[in-house]
PDB file of C-alpha atoms in Angstrom:
ATOM      1  CA  MET A   1     -23.568 -40.969 -31.294  1.00  0.00           C
ATOM      2  CA  SER A   2     -23.941 -37.611 -32.944  1.00  0.00           C
ATOM      3  CA  ASP A   3     -21.827 -34.665 -31.656  1.00  0.00           C
ATOM      4  CA  THR A   4     -24.522 -32.165 -32.544  1.00  0.00           C
ATOM      5  CA  PRO A   5     -26.065 -31.845 -29.024  1.00  0.00           C
ATOM      6  CA  TRP A   6     -22.608 -31.402 -27.515  1.00  0.00           C
ATOM      7  CA  ILE A   7     -21.665 -28.694 -30.019  1.00  0.00           C
ATOM      8  CA  ALA A   8     -24.996 -26.956 -29.491  1.00  0.00           C
ATOM      9  CA  GLY A   9     -24.442 -27.014 -25.724  1.00  0.00           C
ATOM     10  CA  GLN A  10     -21.005 -25.498 -26.102  1.00  0.00           C
ATOM     11  CA  ALA A  11     -22.430 -22.734 -28.295  1.00  0.00           C
ATOM     12  CA  VAL A  12     -25.103 -21.926 -25.733  1.00  0.00           C
ATOM     13  CA  ALA A  13     -22.541 -21.907 -22.926  1.00  0.00           C
ATOM     14  CA  GLY A  14     -20.277 -19.624 -24.930  1.00  0.00           C
ATOM     15  CA  THR A  15     -23.117 -17.245 -25.618  1.00  0.00           C
ATOM     16  CA  LEU A  16     -24.055 -17.136 -21.942  1.00  0.00           C
ATOM     17  CA  ALA A  17     -20.431 -16.543 -20.931  1.00  0.00           C
ATOM     18  CA  PHE A  18     -20.104 -13.715 -23.453  1.00  0.00           C
ATOM     19  CA  GLY A  19     -23.347 -12.207 -22.173  1.00  0.00           C
ATOM     20  CA  ALA A  20     -22.096 -12.406 -18.592  1.00  0.00           C
ATOM     21  CA  VAL A  21     -18.830 -10.680 -19.512  1.00  0.00           C
ATOM     22  CA  ALA A  22     -20.686  -7.971 -21.446  1.00  0.00           C
ATOM     23  CA  TRP A  23     -23.089  -7.448 -18.538  1.00  0.00           C
ATOM     24  CA  GLN A  24     -20.201  -7.193 -16.085  1.00  0.00           C
ATOM     25  CA  ALA A  25     -18.365  -4.725 -18.339  1.00  0.00           C
ATOM     26  CA  ARG A  26     -21.520  -2.633 -18.632  1.00  0.00           C
ATOM     27  CA  ARG A  27     -21.935  -2.598 -14.846  1.00  0.00           C
ATOM     28  CA  ILE A  28     -18.307  -1.533 -14.418  1.00  0.00           C
ATOM     29  CA  ARG A  29     -18.743   1.221 -17.009  1.00  0.00           C
ATOM     30  CA  GLN A  30     -21.920   2.412 -15.289  1.00  0.00           C
ATOM     31  CA  GLY A  31     -20.111   2.399 -11.963  1.00  0.00           C
ATOM     32  CA  ASN A  32     -17.282   4.465 -13.425  1.00  0.00           C
ATOM     33  CA  GLU A  33     -19.762   6.939 -14.903  1.00  0.00           C
ATOM     34  CA  VAL A  34     -21.569   7.256 -11.572  1.00  0.00           C
ATOM     35  CA  ALA A  35     -18.253   7.813  -9.790  1.00  0.00           C
ATOM     36  CA  GLN A  36     -17.221  10.407 -12.380  1.00  0.00           C
ATOM     37  CA  ARG A  37     -20.533  12.246 -12.068  1.00  0.00           C
ATOM     38  CA  ALA A  38     -20.233  12.177  -8.286  1.00  0.00           C
ATOM     39  CA  LEU A  39     -16.709  13.619  -8.493  1.00  0.00           C
ATOM     40  CA  ILE A  40     -17.820  16.350 -10.910  1.00  0.00           C
ATOM     41  CA  ALA A  41     -20.797  17.207  -8.701  1.00  0.00           C
ATOM     42  CA  SER A  42     -18.582  17.276  -5.606  1.00  0.00           C
ATOM     43  CA  GLU A  43     -16.124  19.648  -7.284  1.00  0.00           C
ATOM     44  CA  ALA A  44     -18.991  21.835  -8.508  1.00  0.00           C
ATOM     45  CA  VAL A  45     -20.485  22.040  -5.017  1.00  0.00           C
ATOM     46  CA  ALA A  46     -17.075  23.054  -3.635  1.00  0.00           C
ATOM     47  CA  ILE A  47     -16.664  25.747  -6.325  1.00  0.00           C
ATOM     48  CA  ASP A  48     -20.192  27.011  -5.744  1.00  0.00           C
ATOM     49  CA  ALA A  49     -19.550  27.167  -1.992  1.00  0.00           C
ATOM     50  CA  ALA A  50     -16.317  29.101  -2.571  1.00  0.00           C
ATOM     51  CA  ARG A  51     -18.176  31.565  -4.803  1.00  0.00           C
ATOM     52  CA  ALA A  52     -20.897  32.005  -2.202  1.00  0.00           C
ATOM     53  CA  ARG A  53     -18.254  32.718   0.433  1.00  0.00           C
ATOM     54  CA  LEU A  54     -16.568  35.326  -1.798  1.00  0.00           C
ATOM     55  CA  ASP A  55     -19.987  36.874  -2.527  1.00  0.00           C
ATOM     56  CA  ALA A  56     -20.644  37.206   1.194  1.00  0.00           C
ATOM     57  CA  GLN A  57     -17.228  38.767   1.849  1.00  0.00           C
ATOM     58  CA  ALA A  58     -17.224  41.168  -1.122  1.00  0.00           C
ATOM     59  CA  PRO A  59     -17.711  44.861  -0.275  1.00  0.00           C
ATOM     60  CA  PRO A  60     -21.115  46.127  -1.472  1.00  0.00           C
ATOM     61  CA  VAL A  61     -20.454  48.643  -4.245  1.00  0.00           C
ATOM     62  CA  THR A  62     -23.186  50.275  -6.326  1.00  0.00           C
ATOM     63  CA  VAL A  63     -22.978  52.001  -9.708  1.00  0.00           C
ATOM     64  CA  ARG A  64     -25.836  54.155 -10.997  1.00  0.00           C
ATOM     65  CA  LEU A  65     -26.539  56.386 -13.980  1.00  0.00           C
ATOM     66  CA  THR A  66     -28.594  59.487 -13.284  1.00  0.00           C
ATOM     67  CA  ASP A  67     -29.189  63.113 -14.288  1.00  0.00           C
ATOM     68  CA  ALA A  68     -28.978  62.712 -18.061  1.00  0.00           C
ATOM     69  CA  ALA A  69     -28.251  66.214 -19.352  1.00  0.00           C
ATOM     70  CA  TRP A  70     -31.240  67.966 -20.939  1.00  0.00           C
ATOM     71  CA  PRO A  71     -31.381  70.184 -22.920  1.00  0.00           C
ATOM     72  CA  PRO A  72     -28.210  68.712 -24.449  1.00  0.00           C
ATOM     73  CA  HIS A  73     -24.965  70.684 -24.517  1.00  0.00           C
ATOM     74  CA  GLY A  74     -22.803  71.574 -27.434  1.00  0.00           C
ATOM     75  CA  ALA A  75     -19.362  69.994 -27.767  1.00  0.00           C
ATOM     76  CA  SER A  76     -16.745  71.442 -25.419  1.00  0.00           C
ATOM     77  CA  GLN A  77     -13.953  73.603 -26.762  1.00  0.00           C
ATOM     78  CA  PHE A  78     -10.475  73.038 -25.264  1.00  0.00           C
ATOM     79  CA  GLY A  79     -12.069  71.237 -22.315  1.00  0.00           C
ATOM     80  CA  VAL A  80     -14.390  74.140 -21.432  1.00  0.00           C
ATOM     81  CA  ILE A  81     -18.046  73.158 -20.948  1.00  0.00           C
ATOM     82  CA  ALA A  82     -20.211  74.531 -23.767  1.00  0.00           C
ATOM     83  CA  GLY A  83     -23.694  75.985 -23.440  1.00  0.00           C
ATOM     84  CA  GLU A  84     -26.995  74.194 -23.999  1.00  0.00           C
ATOM     85  CA  TRP A  85     -28.771  73.805 -27.310  1.00  0.00           C
ATOM     86  CA  PRO A  86     -32.221  75.248 -26.516  1.00  0.00           C
ATOM     87  CA  ALA A  87     -35.349  73.243 -27.255  1.00  0.00           C
ATOM     88  CA  GLY A  88     -36.429  73.796 -30.848  1.00  0.00           C
ATOM     89  CA  TYR A  89     -32.984  74.921 -32.063  1.00  0.00           C
ATOM     90  CA  GLU A  90     -32.659  74.264 -35.813  1.00  0.00           C
ATOM     91  CA  TRP A  91     -29.972  72.780 -38.051  1.00  0.00           C
ATOM     92  CA  HIS A  92     -30.232  72.985 -41.838  1.00  0.00           C
ATOM     93  CA  PHE A  93     -28.973  69.853 -43.626  1.00  0.00           C
ATOM     94  CA  PRO A  94     -26.464  69.410 -45.122  1.00  0.00           C
ATOM     95  CA  ALA A  95     -24.892  72.766 -44.215  1.00  0.00           C
ATOM     96  CA  LYS A  96     -25.049  72.276 -40.417  1.00  0.00           C
ATOM     97  CA  GLU A  97     -25.098  68.492 -40.098  1.00  0.00           C
ATOM     98  CA  SER A  98     -21.489  68.403 -38.825  1.00  0.00           C
ATOM     99  CA  GLU A  99     -22.254  70.496 -35.722  1.00  0.00           C
ATOM    100  CA  ARG A 100     -22.155  68.506 -32.514  1.00  0.00           C
ATOM    101  CA  ILE A 101     -24.300  67.579 -29.508  1.00  0.00           C
ATOM    102  CA  VAL A 102     -23.128  65.968 -26.260  1.00  0.00           C
ATOM    103  CA  LEU A 103     -24.908  63.007 -24.693  1.00  0.00           C
ATOM    104  CA  GLN A 104     -24.087  62.937 -20.990  1.00  0.00           C
ATOM    105  CA  ALA A 105     -25.262  61.313 -17.745  1.00  0.00           C
ATOM    106  CA  ARG A 106     -23.854  61.438 -14.230  1.00  0.00           C
ATOM    107  CA  VAL A 107     -22.254  58.240 -12.884  1.00  0.00           C
ATOM    108  CA  LEU A 108     -22.463  57.560  -9.144  1.00  0.00           C
ATOM    109  CA  VAL A 109     -20.107  54.967  -7.664  1.00  0.00           C
ATOM    110  CA  GLU A 110     -20.563  54.241  -3.976  1.00  0.00           C
ATOM    111  CA  ASN A 111     -18.776  51.909  -1.559  1.00  0.00           C
ATOM    112  CA  LEU A 112     -21.257  50.831   1.116  1.00  0.00           C
ATOM    113  CA  ALA A 113     -18.841  48.622   3.064  1.00  0.00           C
ATOM    114  CA  PRO A 114     -18.368  49.714   6.698  1.00  0.00           C
ATOM    115  CA  GLN A 115     -14.618  48.994   6.794  1.00  0.00           C
ATOM    116  CA  GLN A 116     -13.269  47.818   3.413  1.00  0.00           C
ATOM    117  CA  TYR A 117     -11.894  50.128   0.746  1.00  0.00           C
ATOM    118  CA  VAL A 118     -11.699  49.241  -2.952  1.00  0.00           C
ATOM    119  CA  SER A 119      -9.809  50.446  -6.011  1.00  0.00           C
ATOM    120  CA  VAL A 120     -11.715  51.612  -9.087  1.00  0.00           C
ATOM    121  CA  GLU A 121     -10.652  51.792 -12.736  1.00  0.00           C
ATOM    122  CA  TYR A 122     -12.551  53.619 -15.475  1.00  0.00           C
ATOM    123  CA  GLY A 123     -12.643  52.920 -19.191  1.00  0.00           C
ATOM    124  CA  GLY A 124     -14.359  54.197 -22.308  1.00  0.00           C
ATOM    125  CA  ASN A 125     -16.224  57.502 -22.524  1.00  0.00           C
ATOM    126  CA  LEU A 126     -15.932  58.600 -18.888  1.00  0.00           C
ATOM    127  CA  ILE A 127     -14.777  62.068 -17.817  1.00  0.00           C
ATOM    128  CA  ARG A 128     -14.825  64.194 -14.691  1.00  0.00           C
ATOM    129  CA  GLU A 129     -15.681  67.861 -14.326  1.00  0.00           C
ATOM    130  CA  LYS A 130     -13.539  70.172 -12.247  1.00  0.00           C
ATOM    131  CA  ASP A 131     -13.634  73.963 -12.114  1.00  0.00           C
ATOM    132  CA  GLY A 132     -15.874  74.149 -15.177  1.00  0.00           C
ATOM    133  CA  ARG A 133     -13.594  71.980 -17.319  1.00  0.00           C
ATOM    134  CA  ARG A 134     -13.780  68.375 -18.471  1.00  0.00           C
ATOM    135  CA  GLN A 135     -10.806  66.159 -17.653  1.00  0.00           C
ATOM    136  CA  PRO A 136      -9.817  62.506 -18.144  1.00  0.00           C
ATOM    137  CA  VAL A 137     -10.749  60.280 -15.227  1.00  0.00           C
ATOM    138  CA  ARG A 138      -8.016  58.336 -13.445  1.00  0.00           C
ATOM    139  CA  PRO A 139      -8.050  55.235 -11.209  1.00  0.00           C
ATOM    140  CA  ALA A 140      -9.151  56.004  -7.668  1.00  0.00           C
ATOM    141  CA  VAL A 141      -9.687  54.508  -4.228  1.00  0.00           C
ATOM    142  CA  LEU A 142     -13.151  54.392  -2.688  1.00  0.00           C
ATOM    143  CA  TRP A 143     -13.021  54.497   1.091  1.00  0.00           C
ATOM    144  CA  PRO A 144     -15.584  52.810   3.364  1.00  0.00           C
ATOM    145  CA  SER A 145     -18.923  54.410   4.149  1.00  0.00           C
ATOM    146  CA  GLY A 146     -18.671  57.920   5.510  1.00  0.00           C
ATOM    147  CA  LYS A 147     -15.294  58.647   3.860  1.00  0.00           C
ATOM    148  CA  SER A 148     -15.963  60.220   0.456  1.00  0.00           C
ATOM    149  CA  THR A 149     -17.813  57.106  -0.649  1.00  0.00           C
ATOM    150  CA  VAL A 150     -19.582  58.656  -3.638  1.00  0.00           C
ATOM    151  CA  SER A 151     -17.544  59.524  -6.716  1.00  0.00           C
ATOM    152  CA  GLN A 152     -17.738  63.238  -7.416  1.00  0.00           C
ATOM    153  CA  ASN A 153     -18.384  64.863 -10.795  1.00  0.00           C
ATOM    154  CA  LEU A 154     -18.039  61.671 -12.842  1.00  0.00           C
ATOM    155  CA  PHE A 155     -19.882  61.538 -16.174  1.00  0.00           C
ATOM    156  CA  LEU A 156     -20.534  59.224 -19.102  1.00  0.00           C
ATOM    157  CA  HIS A 157     -19.885  61.690 -21.918  1.00  0.00           C
ATOM    158  CA  LYS A 158     -19.409  61.823 -25.690  1.00  0.00           C
ATOM    159  CA  ASP A 159     -20.311  64.222 -28.487  1.00  0.00           C
ATOM    160  CA  PHE A 160     -21.846  63.305 -31.845  1.00  0.00           C
ATOM    161  CA  THR A 161     -22.585  65.162 -35.058  1.00  0.00           C
ATOM    162  CA  ILE A 162     -26.179  66.141 -35.749  1.00  0.00           C
ATOM    163  CA  LYS A 163     -25.994  63.797 -38.754  1.00  0.00           C
ATOM    164  CA  GLU A 164     -25.094  60.846 -36.481  1.00  0.00           C
ATOM    165  CA  LEU A 165     -27.947  61.626 -34.106  1.00  0.00           C
ATOM    166  CA  SER A 166     -30.357  61.914 -37.035  1.00  0.00           C
ATOM    167  CA  GLU A 167     -29.295  58.354 -37.919  1.00  0.00           C
ATOM    168  CA  ASN A 168     -30.265  57.333 -34.376  1.00  0.00           C
ATOM    169  CA  TYR A 169     -33.706  58.843 -34.915  1.00  0.00           C
ATOM    170  CA  GLU A 170     -34.164  57.019 -38.216  1.00  0.00           C
ATOM    171  CA  ALA A 171     -33.046  53.726 -36.633  1.00  0.00           C
ATOM    172  CA  ARG A 172     -35.572  54.119 -33.821  1.00  0.00           C
ATOM    173  CA  GLN A 173     -38.367  54.834 -36.316  1.00  0.00           C
ATOM    174  CA  GLU A 174     -37.471  51.632 -38.177  1.00  0.00           C
ATOM    175  CA  GLY A 175     -37.203  49.534 -35.003  1.00  0.00           C
ATOM    176  CA  ARG A 176     -33.439  48.998 -35.351  1.00  0.00           C
ATOM    177  CA  PRO A 177     -30.794  49.314 -32.592  1.00  0.00           C
ATOM    178  CA  LEU A 178     -29.475  52.859 -32.324  1.00  0.00           C
ATOM    179  CA  PRO A 179     -26.007  52.895 -33.944  1.00  0.00           C
ATOM    180  CA  HIS A 180     -24.393  55.760 -32.011  1.00  0.00           C
ATOM    181  CA  ARG A 181     -23.874  55.224 -28.276  1.00  0.00           C
ATOM    182  CA  VAL A 182     -21.819  56.440 -25.331  1.00  0.00           C
ATOM    183  CA  THR A 183     -20.133  53.524 -23.580  1.00  0.00           C
ATOM    184  CA  GLY A 184     -17.904  53.154 -20.544  1.00  0.00           C
ATOM    185  CA  THR A 185     -16.810  50.672 -17.897  1.00  0.00           C
ATOM    186  CA  VAL A 186     -16.376  50.883 -14.144  1.00  0.00           C
ATOM    187  CA  THR A 187     -14.202  48.105 -12.693  1.00  0.00           C
ATOM    188  CA  VAL A 188     -13.992  47.647  -8.926  1.00  0.00           C
ATOM    189  CA  HIS A 189     -11.179  45.558  -7.428  1.00  0.00           C
ATOM    190  CA  GLU A 190     -11.422  44.133  -3.956  1.00  0.00           C
ATOM    191  CA  ARG A 191      -8.104  44.460  -2.161  1.00  0.00           C
ATOM    192  CA  ARG A 192      -7.737  40.790  -1.173  1.00  0.00           C
ATOM    193  CA  ASP A 193      -5.691  38.451  -3.367  1.00  0.00           C
ATOM    194  CA  ASN A 194      -8.525  35.894  -3.520  1.00  0.00           C
ATOM    195  CA  GLY A 195     -11.430  38.335  -3.652  1.00  0.00           C
ATOM    196  CA  VAL A 196     -13.646  39.441  -6.538  1.00  0.00           C
ATOM    197  CA  THR A 197     -13.562  41.945  -9.383  1.00  0.00           C
ATOM    198  CA  ASP A 198     -16.804  43.584 -10.547  1.00  0.00           C
ATOM    199  CA  THR A 199     -17.209  45.291 -13.923  1.00  0.00           C
ATOM    200  CA  TRP A 200     -20.169  47.470 -14.911  1.00  0.00           C
ATOM    201  CA  GLU A 201     -20.754  48.233 -18.594  1.00  0.00           C
ATOM    202  CA  LEU A 202     -22.462  51.605 -18.973  1.00  0.00           C
ATOM    203  CA  GLU A 203     -24.345  52.809 -22.034  1.00  0.00           C
ATOM    204  CA  LEU A 204     -26.213  55.953 -23.018  1.00  0.00           C
ATOM    205  CA  THR A 205     -27.881  56.630 -26.345  1.00  0.00           C
ATOM    206  CA  GLY A 206     -30.920  58.385 -27.720  1.00  0.00           C
ATOM    207  CA  CYS A 207     -32.481  60.737 -30.243  1.00  0.00           C
ATOM    208  CA  PRO A 208     -32.153  64.314 -28.982  1.00  0.00           C
ATOM    209  CA  VAL A 209     -32.945  65.668 -32.456  1.00  0.00           C
ATOM    210  CA  ARG A 210     -35.862  65.016 -34.796  1.00  0.00           C
ATOM    211  CA  PRO A 211     -36.889  66.261 -38.240  1.00  0.00           C
ATOM    212  CA  ASP A 212     -39.043  69.358 -38.411  1.00  0.00           C
ATOM    213  CA  ARG A 213     -42.629  68.293 -39.009  1.00  0.00           C
ATOM    214  CA  THR A 214     -43.339  70.759 -41.815  1.00  0.00           C
ATOM    215  CA  ARG A 215     -40.002  71.700 -43.414  1.00  0.00           C
ATOM    216  CA  SER A 216     -37.736  69.299 -45.266  1.00  0.00           C
ATOM    217  CA  GLY A 217     -33.993  69.220 -44.498  1.00  0.00           C
ATOM    218  CA  ILE A 218     -34.337  70.828 -41.059  1.00  0.00           C
ATOM    219  CA  TRP A 219     -33.633  69.024 -37.785  1.00  0.00           C
ATOM    220  CA  VAL A 220     -34.482  70.451 -34.376  1.00  0.00           C
ATOM    221  CA  VAL A 221     -33.741  69.738 -30.709  1.00  0.00           C
ATOM    222  CA  ASP A 222     -36.561  67.603 -29.346  1.00  0.00           C
ATOM    223  CA  THR A 223     -38.905  69.841 -27.366  1.00  0.00           C
ATOM    224  CA  GLU A 224     -39.801  67.068 -24.923  1.00  0.00           C
ATOM    225  CA  SER A 225     -38.225  66.700 -21.485  1.00  0.00           C
ATOM    226  CA  GLY A 226     -35.625  64.224 -22.680  1.00  0.00           C
ATOM    227  CA  VAL A 227     -37.212  61.293 -20.830  1.00  0.00           C
ATOM    228  CA  ASP A 228     -38.323  59.710 -24.105  1.00  0.00           C
ATOM    229  CA  SER A 229     -35.383  61.046 -26.100  1.00  0.00           C
ATOM    230  CA  LEU A 230     -32.555  59.323 -24.175  1.00  0.00           C
ATOM    231  CA  GLU A 231     -32.031  55.656 -23.323  1.00  0.00           C
ATOM    232  CA  PHE A 232     -29.937  54.254 -20.451  1.00  0.00           C
ATOM    233  CA  GLU A 233     -30.083  51.757 -17.575  1.00  0.00           C
ATOM    234  CA  SER A 234     -30.114  53.633 -14.278  1.00  0.00           C
ATOM    235  CA  HIS A 235     -29.000  50.497 -12.361  1.00  0.00           C
ATOM    236  CA  PRO A 236     -26.813  48.517 -14.788  1.00  0.00           C
ATOM    237  CA  THR A 237     -25.929  44.902 -14.057  1.00  0.00           C
ATOM    238  CA  HIS A 238     -22.338  43.862 -13.588  1.00  0.00           C
ATOM    239  CA  GLN A 239     -20.056  40.932 -14.334  1.00  0.00           C
ATOM    240  CA  ARG A 240     -18.263  39.336 -11.375  1.00  0.00           C
ATOM    241  CA  THR A 241     -14.897  37.568 -11.587  1.00  0.00           C
ATOM    242  CA  TYR A 242     -13.878  35.261  -8.727  1.00  0.00           C
ATOM    243  CA  TRP A 243     -10.183  34.874  -7.917  1.00  0.00           C
ATOM    244  CA  LEU A 244      -8.202  32.008  -6.459  1.00  0.00           C
ATOM    245  CA  SER A 245      -5.186  34.310  -6.654  1.00  0.00           C
ATOM    246  CA  ARG A 246      -5.304  37.708  -8.296  1.00  0.00           C
ATOM    247  CA  ARG A 247      -1.521  38.007  -8.053  1.00  0.00           C
ATOM    248  CA  ARG A 248      -0.966  34.779 -10.016  1.00  0.00           C
ATOM    249  CA  GLY A 249      -3.854  35.437 -12.397  1.00  0.00           C
ATOM    250  CA  GLU A 250      -5.747  32.304 -11.288  1.00  0.00           C
ATOM    251  CA  ARG A 251      -9.532  32.528 -11.509  1.00  0.00           C
ATOM    252  CA  LEU A 252     -12.052  30.315  -9.765  1.00  0.00           C
ATOM    253  CA  PRO A 253     -13.642  28.232 -12.556  1.00  0.00           C
ATOM    254  CA  GLU A 254     -17.323  27.965 -13.352  1.00  0.00           C
ATOM    255  CA  PRO A 255     -19.088  25.133 -11.482  1.00  0.00           C
ATOM    256  CA  THR A 256     -20.016  22.193 -13.756  1.00  0.00           C
ATOM    257  CA  TYR A 257     -22.576  19.632 -12.610  1.00  0.00           C
ATOM    258  CA  ARG A 258     -22.265  17.049 -15.398  1.00  0.00           C
ATOM    259  CA  SER A 259     -19.559  15.711 -17.681  1.00  0.00           C
ATOM    260  CA  GLY A 260     -19.449  17.130 -21.175  1.00  0.00           C
ATOM    261  CA  ASP A 261     -20.567  20.650 -20.218  1.00  0.00           C
ATOM    262  CA  THR A 262     -18.822  23.274 -22.291  1.00  0.00           C
ATOM    263  CA  ASP A 263     -20.142  26.753 -22.808  1.00  0.00           C
ATOM    264  CA  GLU A 264     -23.768  25.878 -22.113  1.00  0.00           C
ATOM    265  CA  ARG A 265     -25.407  26.471 -18.779  1.00  0.00           C
ATOM    266  CA  PRO A 266     -24.666  23.556 -16.412  1.00  0.00           C
ATOM    267  CA  GLY A 267     -27.306  20.915 -15.749  1.00  0.00           C
ATOM    268  CA  VAL A 268     -27.939  22.077 -12.191  1.00  0.00           C
ATOM    269  CA  PRO A 269     -29.862  19.826  -9.788  1.00  0.00           C
ATOM    270  CA  TRP A 270     -33.232  21.188  -8.746  1.00  0.00           C
ATOM    271  CA  TRP A 271     -32.023  21.660  -5.186  1.00  0.00           C
ATOM    272  CA  ARG A 272     -29.210  24.059  -6.082  1.00  0.00           C
ATOM    273  CA  PRO A 273     -29.453  27.475  -7.760  1.00  0.00           C
ATOM    274  CA  GLY A 274     -27.423  27.978 -10.905  1.00  0.00           C
ATOM    275  CA  PRO A 275     -24.074  29.825 -10.835  1.00  0.00           C
ATOM    276  CA  ARG A 276     -24.440  33.574 -10.773  1.00  0.00           C
ATOM    277  CA  ARG A 277     -22.573  35.248 -13.587  1.00  0.00           C
ATOM    278  CA  ARG A 278     -24.255  38.573 -14.105  1.00  0.00           C
ATOM    279  CA  VAL A 279     -25.266  40.396 -10.952  1.00  0.00           C
ATOM    280  CA  GLY A 280     -28.054  42.938 -10.719  1.00  0.00           C
TER     281      GLY A 280
END
């Protein structure tokens, strides 16, 4: 009798056994992946819930830019506030291109919480005015509503040469970003160890000078109201940091809803909103 049918049967049985093992391994791997995704989603939901709780407990603080100075002032001397450059004032280039103009806007910081107070730090081109003089701004405490809640005499402030501001004008005409800007930061710290920190990035720029329409080499103060000459966000957005422990420097991580997420936005299920990073 030939052994061929027997050998063929063994080969078929071996193939089926291998297929069964491969199928079982695939099912196990799929089960592990499902369990891993469930664990990741569970952790993300917990992180998102913790963030929502910190959002609800955070004191409501607002930061606004307003009252951009117009006509613009000259640069201060020894801290003393200089006078205004009147509309239509002329500078002859290159002889007067190094004279200076101040770009300035008032910054209002208000703590609307009924009982909580917060600490505030300032960075960049921020100054305060007191008794007609400009001074550096120092960290401060904002008390709850009704107790000096609005920062007083705080300004985003920097001076530029007329040449620099003429470069802003040329950039605007060419559709490029304006190169010369006033920037500052307001950082508000909640007092709790596991609270939040909010940081506003402030920016003011513009073209307060323009070339004379008929004479070459002469730049003048824009005769308009300043509305179209200056650029700033009156209600800037802010970045929120969530803390597990501020004292230990431990931040609450970003929620991740799928394995393999890195710096890209998480794949959030349709039934949950995405994590809030920048706050309006």
